[in-house]
C-alpha atoms as one frame of an Amber mdcrd trajectory, in Angstrom:
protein
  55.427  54.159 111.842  52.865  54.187 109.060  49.194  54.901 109.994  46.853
  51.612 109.103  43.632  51.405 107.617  41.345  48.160 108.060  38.928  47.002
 106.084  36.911  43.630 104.983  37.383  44.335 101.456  37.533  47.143  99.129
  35.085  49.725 100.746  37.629  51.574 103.284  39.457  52.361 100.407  36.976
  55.418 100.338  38.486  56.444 103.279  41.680  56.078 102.308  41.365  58.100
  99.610  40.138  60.856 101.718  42.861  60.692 104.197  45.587  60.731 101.290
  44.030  63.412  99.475  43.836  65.438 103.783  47.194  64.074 104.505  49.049
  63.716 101.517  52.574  63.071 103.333  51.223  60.446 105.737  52.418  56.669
 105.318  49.533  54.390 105.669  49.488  50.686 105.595  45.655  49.640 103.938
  45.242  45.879 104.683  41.857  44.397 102.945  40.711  41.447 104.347  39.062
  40.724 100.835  39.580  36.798 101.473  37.079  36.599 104.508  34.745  39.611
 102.774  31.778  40.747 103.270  31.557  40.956 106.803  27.780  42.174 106.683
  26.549  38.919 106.762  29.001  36.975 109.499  27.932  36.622 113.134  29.584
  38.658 115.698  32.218  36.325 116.690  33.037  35.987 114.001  33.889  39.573
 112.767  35.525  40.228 115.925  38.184  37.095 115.673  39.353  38.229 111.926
  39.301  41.928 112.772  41.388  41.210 116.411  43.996  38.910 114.290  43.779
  41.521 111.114  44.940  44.411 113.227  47.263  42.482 116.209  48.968  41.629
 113.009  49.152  45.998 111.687  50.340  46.555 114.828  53.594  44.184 114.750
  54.056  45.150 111.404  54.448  48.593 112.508  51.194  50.312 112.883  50.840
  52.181 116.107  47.464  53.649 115.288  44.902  51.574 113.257  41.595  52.860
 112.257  39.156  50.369 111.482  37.306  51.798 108.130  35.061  49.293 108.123
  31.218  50.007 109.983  30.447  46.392 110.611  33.705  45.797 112.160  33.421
  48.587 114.507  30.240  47.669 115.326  31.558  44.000 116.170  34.375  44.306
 117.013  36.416  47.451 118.089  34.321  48.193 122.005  35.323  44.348 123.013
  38.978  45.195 121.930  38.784  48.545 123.838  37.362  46.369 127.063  39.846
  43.483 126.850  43.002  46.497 126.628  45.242  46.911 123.848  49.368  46.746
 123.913  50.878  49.664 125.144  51.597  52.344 122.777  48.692  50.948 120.229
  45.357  52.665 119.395  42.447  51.370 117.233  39.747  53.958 116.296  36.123
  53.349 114.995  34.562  55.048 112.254  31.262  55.601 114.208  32.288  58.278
 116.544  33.438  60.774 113.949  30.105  60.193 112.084  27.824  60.707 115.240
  29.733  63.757 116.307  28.914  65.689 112.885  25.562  64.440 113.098  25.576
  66.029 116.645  27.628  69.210 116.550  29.929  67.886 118.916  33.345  68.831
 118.578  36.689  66.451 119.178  36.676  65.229 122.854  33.111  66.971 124.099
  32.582  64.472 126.883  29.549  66.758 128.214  26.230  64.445 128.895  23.547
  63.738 126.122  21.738  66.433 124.740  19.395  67.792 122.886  20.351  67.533
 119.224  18.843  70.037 115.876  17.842  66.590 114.146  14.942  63.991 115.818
  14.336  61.648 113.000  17.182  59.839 111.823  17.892  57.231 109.028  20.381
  54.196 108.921  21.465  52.680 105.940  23.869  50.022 106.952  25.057  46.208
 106.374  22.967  43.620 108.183  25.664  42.996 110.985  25.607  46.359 111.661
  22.045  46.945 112.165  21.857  43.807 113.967  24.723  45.125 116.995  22.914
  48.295 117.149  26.201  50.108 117.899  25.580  53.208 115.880  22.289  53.903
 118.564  24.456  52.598 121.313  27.047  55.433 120.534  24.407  57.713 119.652
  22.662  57.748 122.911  26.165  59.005 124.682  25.888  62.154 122.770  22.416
  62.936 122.039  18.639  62.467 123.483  15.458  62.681 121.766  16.810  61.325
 118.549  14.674  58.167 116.987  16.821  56.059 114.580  15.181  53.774 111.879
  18.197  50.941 110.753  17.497  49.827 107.032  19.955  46.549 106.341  20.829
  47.227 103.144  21.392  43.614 101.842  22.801  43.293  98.276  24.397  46.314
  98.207  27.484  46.265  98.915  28.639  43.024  96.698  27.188  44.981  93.716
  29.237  47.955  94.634  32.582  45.189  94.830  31.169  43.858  91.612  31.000
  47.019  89.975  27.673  46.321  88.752  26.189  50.119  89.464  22.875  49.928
  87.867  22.067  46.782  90.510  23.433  49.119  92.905  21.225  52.060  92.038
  18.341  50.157  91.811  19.297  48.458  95.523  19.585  51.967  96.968  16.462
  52.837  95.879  14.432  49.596  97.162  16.236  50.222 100.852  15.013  53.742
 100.624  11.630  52.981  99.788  11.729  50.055 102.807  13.149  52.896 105.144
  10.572  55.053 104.684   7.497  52.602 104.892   9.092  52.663 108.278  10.084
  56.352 109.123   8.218  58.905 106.293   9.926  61.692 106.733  13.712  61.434
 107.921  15.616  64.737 108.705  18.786  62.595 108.531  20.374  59.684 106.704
  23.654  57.919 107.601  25.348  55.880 105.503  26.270  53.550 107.542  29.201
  51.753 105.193  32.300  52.962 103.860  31.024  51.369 100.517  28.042  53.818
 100.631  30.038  56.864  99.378  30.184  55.670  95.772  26.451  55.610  95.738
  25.562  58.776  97.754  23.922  60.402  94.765  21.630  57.641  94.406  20.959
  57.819  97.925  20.114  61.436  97.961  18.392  61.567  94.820  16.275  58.606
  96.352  15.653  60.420  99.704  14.931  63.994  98.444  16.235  67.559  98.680
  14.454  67.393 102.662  17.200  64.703 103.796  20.344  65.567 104.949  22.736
  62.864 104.189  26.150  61.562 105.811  28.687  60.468 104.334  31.510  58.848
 106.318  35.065  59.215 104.145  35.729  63.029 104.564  34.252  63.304 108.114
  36.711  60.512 109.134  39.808  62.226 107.332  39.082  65.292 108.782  38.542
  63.421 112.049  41.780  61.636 111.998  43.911  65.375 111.170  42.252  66.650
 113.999  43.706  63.346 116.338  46.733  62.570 115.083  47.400  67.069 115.075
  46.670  66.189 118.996  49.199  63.060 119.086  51.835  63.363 116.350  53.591
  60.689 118.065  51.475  58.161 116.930  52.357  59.025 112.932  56.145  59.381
 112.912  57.142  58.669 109.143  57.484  55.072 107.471  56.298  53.768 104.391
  52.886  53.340 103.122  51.735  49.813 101.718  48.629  48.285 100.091  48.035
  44.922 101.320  45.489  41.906 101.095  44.695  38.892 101.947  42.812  38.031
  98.806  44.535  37.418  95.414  46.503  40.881  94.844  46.022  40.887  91.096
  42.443  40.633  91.269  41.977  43.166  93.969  44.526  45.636  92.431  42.267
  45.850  89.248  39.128  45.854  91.638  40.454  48.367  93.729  41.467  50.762
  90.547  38.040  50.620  89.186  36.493  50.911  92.599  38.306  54.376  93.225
  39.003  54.930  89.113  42.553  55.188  89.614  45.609  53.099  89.740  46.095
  51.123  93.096  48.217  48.054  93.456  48.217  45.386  96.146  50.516  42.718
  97.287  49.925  39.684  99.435  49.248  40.335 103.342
């Protein structure tokens, strides 16, 4: 059973690449949702049907364990498919949780109540859905107390990023940066907030200064997902890895190479 990876388009291939470079001899199944993409700017509902169907469908294709490397989707989505139960023998992760817990200093499964945290003043750079479902506080608030957290929608972004156009990008980063701190001057802290975000993390911490700490989600998830899947090797038990989309998989292979600048190919979903 291969391990899948979900994702509205292109950007959870960051994570992908960090779990194939962690765990080179793992089969995983990426499945880009590229014809419904972005999911930034879709209402809750919304997100949550085509993430339910995307991953329903990983799992009867094989996947026991699906991790959904996509922000706005576990924001959306992944708590209402937690509360309405899941088949037996099936798991679907966020990418929040590993994120807050290095921001906190928590380790894997510290179910202790909220504390006190080193960081007070923390900065969100995320899609619009995302800022809008305030999950990212919501999970925060389990963990820590005393933290403030400033959301920054970062519209625009992340179709320049799929677009390749990096100089838009840059410039994008820099504008959300400059709205973030007309809101909160001095942030300890920045998340980014998308798996899009890592290809533009210099430009975010060139734009936010030495002073700023900033968080990055594709190795912390990796690591994250060695750590779970060391605790349950059941749930990774061989198969064969695939690259699939529901968008057209010419286009998105030669997207997807540029995106990660090397060769990836796709076939249809």
């Amino acid at each position: 059973m291969s391990v899948g990876i979900f994702d509205s388009g292109l950007g959870g291939l960051t994570v992908w690449d960090a779990v194939t470079r962690r765990l080179p001899d793992l089969a995983i199944t990426y499945y880009g949702d590229n014809a419904h993409a972005p999911y930034g700017v879709r209402t809750a509902d919304d997100i949550h049907t085509l993430t339910r169907n995307a991953v329903y469908g990983m799992w009867d294709g094989g996947c026991d364990l699906v991790v959904l490397a996509c922000n706005t989707a576990s924001a959306a989505a992944l708590r209402r498919m937690q509360e309405a139960g899941v088949p037996q023998g099936k798991r679907v992760l966020g990418v929040f949780v590993p994120l807050i817990e290095a921001l906190t200093e928590r380790g894997w499964g510290d179910n202790s109540p909220p504390r006190e945290v080193a960081v007070s003043q923390v900065a969100l750079f995320a899609t619009p859905a995302t800022v809008a479902s305030r999950a990212f506080q919501r999970e925060l608030a389990f963990r820590a107390i005393g933290v403030d957290v400033e959301a920054q929608a970062c519209g625009g972004l992340v179709d320049a990023i799929e677009e390749g156009d990096m100089i838009l990008a840059e410039a994008l980063v820099q504008s959300h940066v400059d709205a973030l701190r007309r809101k909160m001057p001095h942030p300890q802290a920045a998340i980014l907030g998308c798996t899009h975000y890592p290809l533009v993390a210099e430009a975010f911490r060139t734009a936010l200064g030495d002073n700023v700490t900033v968080f990055s989600q594709a190795d912390i998830v990796a690591e994250s997902l060695a750590d779970y899947l060391a605790r349950r090797p059941g749930m990774a038990r061989g198969g064969t890895g695939r690259m699939l989309t529901t968008g057209d998989p010419k286009r998105v292979s030669a997207r997807a190479t540029q995106f990660l600048r090397r060769p990836v190919t796709f076939e249809a979903a």
